[in-house]
Amino acid sequence: MSDGTAGTATAEDLDVRLEKHRVELTGYCYRMLGSSFEAEDAVQDTLVRAWRSYEKFEGRSSLRSWLYRIATNVCLDMLTAGNKRARPMDLSESTPLAQAALSPRPDHTWLEPMPDARVLPTVEDPAEAAVAKESVRLAFMAALQQLPAKQRAVLILREVLAWKASEVAELLGTSVASVNSALQRARATLAERDRAGADAAVSDPLDEEQQKLLERYVAAFEGYDMTALTALLHEDAIMTMPPFDLWLTGHDDITGFMTTLGSACEGSRLLPVKVNGLPGFAQYKPDPEAGGFTPWAIQVLEISDGRLTGFHFYLDTKRWFPLFGLPLHLDGQPDEAEQGA
């Protein structure tokens, strides 16, 4: 990013100072945009703009506030097309298994998964860490996508990042009254959806009961034991498979799908990943041609009341597995491979 023009700071010093903010800025842009790759592009654009205009930065605000102002403008520009990323259940009704068909939609349709490490900076305050995790969970992210862009920015800055109304007003170039009004409207929209807290029962870190639930899930999925899997699923559990718009609800349809259209997943191996503040797994299917296992999906699990309420399979492995730092082939058991995320 260096080009030798950095005001009073040396090129190396400025690069280091800017880079310290990358993770938190990526988290902000991800919440704004709902896309892993667009968020990273937005942050890179933000840092390049900051570099190029640094000598005009007169220190009237903190470097962090200035970077957030740039990032907000970048995201608002990217959102002018009005695209709202979604989950399959935000776009259509559940499909009965008998009518199940795998119809893909374009990549820009979907809310995308994100490794925790790329969006959740290390913080010492457990309460602050919990809020950060909750605010990247899929249900909350999907709710954010329903907000107009500026309301989205206000809600994230005020409720997630705990900025003062006056600070947000200065960043957006508006009044405190306007910020408070936007926050009220955003809260009302989220309250109407009522789904934003659907997975809030996930502990941070996972409690012993939840950890055992995941262990049972791995055993059931790798063993392709539908009876054992049914015992773990809430009766209204949801299964999604972006980029396909199909989504299923209820353990009968889910396990029915897995033994018919999804039967090629039998014999899979799972590696744990940390994704969207939730437990998840990288799923590898048996590779009949090359041997070993080939990438198939990033799974994101939602837990409530001791059961799995949702599991979401993101199938675009050429994009997701490199993002999570995961190997593109397993020769043997998962514990022999380098784990990512």
C-alpha positions as a printed NumPy array, in Angstrom:
array([[  0.   ,   0.   ,   0.   ],
       [  3.065,   2.246,   0.348],
       [  3.699,   4.975,  -2.205],
       [  6.106,   7.144,  -0.234],
       [  3.717,  10.012,   0.568],
       [  2.493,   9.816,   4.112],
       [  2.68 ,  13.249,   5.646],
       [  4.731,  13.297,   8.808],
       [  4.534,   9.545,   9.355],
       [  6.988,   7.222,   7.657],
       [  5.523,   4.796,   5.137],
       [  6.235,   1.806,   7.369],
       [  4.802,   3.469,  10.496],
       [  1.607,   4.439,   8.697],
       [  1.131,   0.958,   7.251],
       [  1.451,  -0.516,  10.748],
       [ -0.979,   2.02 ,  12.261],
       [ -3.587,   1.427,   9.569],
       [ -3.193,  -2.338,   9.621],
       [ -4.009,  -2.451,  13.348],
       [ -7.587,  -1.506,  12.471],
       [ -8.126,  -4.066,   9.692],
       [-10.041,  -6.694,  11.699],
       [-12.484,  -4.302,  13.358],
       [-13.038,  -2.446,  10.077],
       [-13.687,  -5.745,   8.307],
       [-16.264,  -6.596,  10.971],
       [-17.953,  -3.242,  10.445],
       [-17.994,  -3.523,   6.653],
       [-19.186,  -7.122,   6.856],
       [-22.144,  -6.122,   9.012],
       [-22.901,  -3.319,   6.563],
       [-22.573,  -5.364,   3.372],
       [-23.417,  -8.954,   4.343],
       [-20.644, -10.225,   2.07 ],
       [-17.282, -11.61 ,   3.174],
       [-15.464, -10.672,  -0.009],
       [-17.112,  -7.287,  -0.486],
       [-16.222,  -6.452,   3.124],
       [-12.568,  -7.235,   2.538],
       [-12.606,  -5.204,  -0.685],
       [-14.238,  -2.299,   1.177],
       [-11.57 ,  -2.367,   3.885],
       [ -8.776,  -2.471,   1.359],
       [-10.345,   0.51 ,  -0.426],
       [-10.67 ,   2.288,   2.942],
       [ -7.003,   1.777,   3.822],
       [ -5.833,   2.854,   0.366],
       [ -7.956,   6.032,   0.577],
       [ -6.606,   6.704,   4.068],
       [ -3.061,   6.262,   2.844],
       [ -3.517,   8.585,  -0.094],
       [ -5.197,  11.346,   1.901],
       [ -3.289,  10.972,   5.167],
       [ -1.407,  14.25 ,   4.79 ],
       [ -4.802,  16.016,   4.748],
       [ -5.789,  14.301,   7.999],
       [ -5.227,  16.984,  10.591],
       [ -5.958,  14.951,  13.691],
       [ -9.257,  16.703,  14.421],
       [-10.606,  13.258,  15.271],
       [ -8.853,  10.027,  16.184],
       [ -7.335,   7.942,  13.407],
       [ -9.882,   5.235,  14.227],
       [-12.853,   7.59 ,  13.851],
       [-11.434,   8.884,  10.578],
       [-11.061,   5.35 ,   9.225],
       [-14.639,   4.527,  10.197],
       [-15.83 ,   7.638,   8.36 ],
       [-14.023,   6.51 ,   5.216],
       [-15.267,   2.932,   5.594],
       [-18.85 ,   4.137,   6.047],
       [-18.674,   6.176,   2.864],
       [-17.192,   3.232,   0.961],
       [-19.977,   0.928,   2.186],
       [-22.736,   3.46 ,   1.464],
       [-21.379,   3.823,  -2.076],
       [-21.383,   0.031,  -2.49 ],
       [-24.953,  -0.18 ,  -1.186],
       [-26.42 ,   2.376,  -3.587],
       [-27.559,  -0.466,  -5.852],
       [-29.979,  -1.406,  -3.077],
       [-29.009,  -5.061,  -2.972],
       [-30.032,  -6.738,   0.292],
       [-28.33 , -10.041,   0.913],
       [-30.529, -12.731,   2.403],
       [-30.898, -16.304,   3.589],
       [-33.107, -18.735,   1.638],
       [-35.9  , -18.454,   4.235],
       [-35.964, -14.685,   3.76 ],
       [-36.877, -15.111,   0.083],
       [-39.376, -17.957,  -0.169],
       [-41.496, -20.464,   1.692],
       [-40.115, -23.779,   2.906],
       [-40.195, -26.524,   0.279],
       [-41.647, -29.953,   1.141],
       [-39.178, -32.76 ,   0.483],
       [-41.411, -34.22 ,  -2.242],
       [-41.013, -30.977,  -4.23 ],
       [-37.339, -30.388,  -3.47 ],
       [-35.295, -29.071,  -6.388],
       [-31.838, -27.529,  -6.369],
       [-32.163, -24.149,  -8.102],
       [-29.164, -21.822,  -7.671],
       [-29.358, -18.036,  -7.459],
       [-26.506, -15.604,  -8.179],
       [-23.811, -15.148,  -5.531],
       [-24.87 , -11.561,  -4.774],
       [-28.232, -12.888,  -3.508],
       [-26.839, -14.516,  -0.423],
       [-25.695, -13.49 ,   3.014],
       [-22.202, -14.949,   3.213],
       [-20.361, -16.706,   6.057],
       [-17.259, -15.191,   7.621],
       [-14.463, -16.656,   9.796],
       [-14.545, -15.18 ,  13.295],
       [-10.842, -14.352,  13.158],
       [-11.353, -11.927,  10.266],
       [-14.082,  -9.837,  11.919],
       [-13.819, -10.225,  15.699],
       [-10.848,  -8.385,  17.211],
       [ -9.44 ,  -9.694,  20.475],
       [-10.958,  -7.801,  23.418],
       [-10.517,  -8.282,  27.154],
       [-14.085,  -7.444,  28.176],
       [-16.223, -10.638,  27.999],
       [-19.429,  -8.612,  27.616],
       [-17.958,  -6.666,  24.7  ],
       [-16.788,  -9.917,  23.08 ],
       [-20.252, -11.456,  23.479],
       [-21.95 ,  -8.462,  21.822],
       [-19.476,  -8.626,  18.933],
       [-20.18 , -12.324,  18.383],
       [-23.949, -11.921,  18.591],
       [-23.797,  -9.12 ,  16.036],
       [-22.267, -11.32 ,  13.315],
       [-24.598, -14.281,  13.808],
       [-26.584, -15.135,  10.717],
       [-30.012, -14.225,  12.101],
       [-28.851, -10.794,  13.251],
       [-26.941, -10.217,  10.011],
       [-30.06 , -11.089,   8.01 ],
       [-32.087,  -8.619,  10.071],
       [-29.495,  -5.892,   9.467],
       [-29.875,  -6.409,   5.734],
       [-33.509,  -5.288,   5.95 ],
       [-32.502,  -1.833,   7.158],
       [-31.844,   1.138,   4.869],
       [-28.1  ,   1.683,   4.569],
       [-27.808,   4.714,   6.88 ],
       [-30.034,   3.132,   9.549],
       [-27.797,   0.076,   9.328],
       [-24.717,   2.217,   9.935],
       [-26.348,   4.022,  12.872],
       [-27.47 ,   0.779,  14.526],
       [-24.059,  -0.854,  14.162],
       [-22.145,   2.177,  15.414],
       [-24.475,   2.837,  18.36 ],
       [-25.525,  -0.659,  19.486],
       [-22.622,  -2.859,  18.454],
       [-19.628,  -0.525,  18.677],
       [-21.096,   1.634,  21.489],
       [-20.376,   4.99 ,  19.881],
       [-22.075,   8.056,  21.344],
       [-24.885,   9.648,  19.346],
       [-22.755,  12.786,  18.963],
       [-19.863,  10.756,  17.541],
       [-22.15 ,   9.029,  15.025],
       [-23.676,  12.37 ,  14.047],
       [-20.231,  13.811,  13.396],
       [-19.205,  10.758,  11.365],
       [-22.346,  10.869,   9.205],
       [-22.408,  14.655,   8.955],
       [-25.868,  14.895,  10.503],
       [-27.565,  15.901,  13.771],
       [-27.879,  13.981,  17.025],
       [-31.662,  14.133,  16.651],
       [-31.392,  12.524,  13.209],
       [-29.152,   9.772,  14.579],
       [-31.562,   9.048,  17.457],
       [-34.508,   8.948,  15.056],
       [-32.693,   6.54 ,  12.724],
       [-31.781,   4.331,  15.679],
       [-35.423,   4.203,  16.834],
       [-36.611,   3.196,  13.37 ],
       [-33.898,   0.559,  13.065],
       [-34.767,  -0.935,  16.454],
       [-38.451,  -1.051,  15.496],
       [-37.659,  -2.919,  12.28 ],
       [-35.553,  -5.485,  14.117],
       [-38.221,  -5.933,  16.777],
       [-40.821,  -6.654,  14.091],
       [-38.682,  -9.411,  12.608],
       [-38.303, -11.048,  16.013],
       [-35.848, -13.545,  14.571],
       [-32.719, -11.594,  15.286],
       [-32.281, -13.336,  18.657],
       [-33.261, -16.807,  17.51 ],
       [-29.816, -18.256,  18.164],
       [-28.988, -16.166,  21.244],
       [-28.941, -19.293,  23.407],
       [-25.443, -20.131,  22.172],
       [-23.02 , -19.6  ,  25.052],
       [-19.653, -17.914,  24.692],
       [-17.681, -20.028,  25.118],
       [-19.905, -23.066,  24.544],
       [-21.091, -24.635,  27.773],
       [-20.597, -28.33 ,  28.514],
       [-24.065, -29.303,  27.271],
       [-23.592, -27.488,  23.959],
       [-20.13 , -28.99 ,  23.51 ],
       [-21.567, -32.48 ,  24.007],
       [-24.346, -31.679,  21.541],
       [-21.733, -30.823,  18.912],
       [-19.812, -34.007,  19.634],
       [-23.001, -36.019,  19.155],
       [-23.691, -34.103,  15.953],
       [-20.254, -34.928,  14.535],
       [-20.704, -38.592,  15.419],
       [-24.199, -38.68 ,  13.876],
       [-23.203, -36.816,  10.697],
       [-19.964, -38.679,  10.066],
       [-21.743, -41.946,  10.794],
       [-24.704, -40.782,   8.68 ],
       [-26.964, -42.018,  11.465],
       [-30.317, -40.387,  10.759],
       [-31.899, -41.695,  13.96 ],
       [-29.154, -40.106,  16.042],
       [-29.345, -36.901,  13.996],
       [-33.121, -36.678,  14.414],
       [-32.668, -36.813,  18.182],
       [-30.471, -33.682,  17.994],
       [-32.753, -31.588,  15.777],
       [-35.483, -29.293,  16.996],
       [-38.826, -30.247,  15.466],
       [-38.801, -26.944,  13.552],
       [-35.11 , -27.095,  12.601],
       [-34.141, -25.403,   9.343],
       [-31.619, -26.531,   6.741],
       [-30.359, -24.234,   3.976],
       [-27.854, -24.748,   1.144],
       [-26.832, -21.508,  -0.595],
       [-26.405, -20.924,  -3.536],
       [-29.572, -23.059,  -3.86 ],
       [-32.777, -21.341,  -2.783],
       [-34.236, -24.583,  -1.415],
       [-34.702, -24.72 ,   2.327],
       [-36.211, -27.461,   4.425],
       [-37.876, -27.434,   7.823],
       [-38.473, -30.279,  10.284],
       [-36.296, -33.307,  10.978],
       [-38.304, -35.641,   8.709],
       [-37.717, -33.552,   5.588],
       [-34.105, -32.798,   6.542],
       [-33.09 , -36.406,   7.131],
       [-35.19 , -37.461,   4.147],
       [-33.218, -35.083,   1.943],
       [-29.912, -36.311,   3.351],
       [-30.713, -39.904,   2.438],
       [-31.964, -39.075,  -1.077],
       [-30.711, -35.977,  -2.932],
       [-27.98 , -35.494,  -0.325],
       [-26.88 , -39.115,  -0.049],
       [-23.445, -38.376,  -1.543],
       [-22.576, -36.782,   1.819],
       [-22.48 , -40.182,   3.501],
       [-19.018, -40.92 ,   4.821],
       [-18.102, -37.238,   5.174],
       [-15.559, -35.874,   7.636],
       [-15.964, -32.664,   9.635],
       [-13.328, -30.173,  10.812],
       [-14.379, -27.554,  13.406],
       [-14.357, -23.896,  12.333],
       [-15.328, -20.67 ,  14.076],
       [-17.806, -18.874,  11.847],
       [-20.201, -15.953,  12.417],
       [-19.874, -16.228,  16.184],
       [-21.351, -19.728,  15.977],
       [-20.065, -23.297,  15.974],
       [-19.398, -24.638,  12.518],
       [-17.646, -27.306,  10.517],
       [-15.853, -27.692,   7.241],
       [-17.408, -30.705,   5.554],
       [-15.345, -32.956,   3.302],
       [-17.025, -35.638,   1.172],
       [-15.348, -38.871,   0.091],
       [-13.481, -38.378,  -3.177],
       [-14.023, -41.554,  -5.228],
       [-11.583, -40.471,  -7.945],
       [ -8.582, -39.114,  -6.033],
       [ -9.192, -40.919,  -2.755],
       [ -9.388, -39.202,   0.61 ],
       [-11.875, -36.352,   0.979],
       [-12.808, -33.316,  -1.074],
       [-14.295, -30.006,   0.211],
       [-18.065, -29.826,   0.1  ],
       [-19.49 , -27.211,   2.48 ],
       [-18.935, -24.804,   5.329],
       [-21.598, -25.696,   7.892],
       [-22.902, -23.077,  10.33 ],
       [-24.958, -24.425,  13.25 ],
       [-27.558, -22.651,  15.381],
       [-28.421, -24.021,  18.821],
       [-31.31 , -23.311,  21.169],
       [-32.667, -25.174,  24.209],
       [-30.26 , -28.054,  23.795],
       [-31.189, -28.786,  20.171],
       [-29.972, -27.796,  16.728],
       [-32.422, -25.249,  15.349],
       [-30.629, -24.529,  12.109],
       [-27.793, -25.762,  10.016],
       [-26.67 , -23.948,   6.947],
       [-24.475, -25.465,   4.264],
       [-22.47 , -22.992,   2.157],
       [-21.491, -24.978,  -0.898],
       [-19.201, -22.701,  -2.922],
       [-16.07 , -24.477,  -1.754],
       [-13.652, -22.73 ,  -4.155],
       [-14.452, -19.462,  -2.381],
       [-15.069, -20.526,   1.205],
       [-12.319, -23.015,   1.976],
       [ -9.439, -20.646,   1.066],
       [-11.164, -17.864,   3.036],
       [-11.153, -20.127,   6.111],
       [ -7.57 , -21.246,   5.5  ],
       [ -8.705, -24.82 ,   4.995],
       [ -6.97 , -27.529,   2.929],
       [ -8.53 , -28.397,  -0.431],
       [ -8.008, -32.12 ,   0.105],
       [ -7.852, -34.505,   3.049],
       [ -5.782, -37.646,   2.582],
       [ -7.078, -39.363,   5.683],
       [ -8.815, -38.546,   8.945],
       [ -9.543, -34.877,   9.669],
       [ -7.145, -34.699,  12.596],
       [ -4.289, -35.371,  10.155],
       [ -4.989, -32.119,   8.307],
       [ -4.058, -28.604,   9.206],
       [ -7.097, -26.87 ,  10.623],
       [ -8.049, -23.4  ,   9.441],
       [-10.163, -20.496,  10.659]])
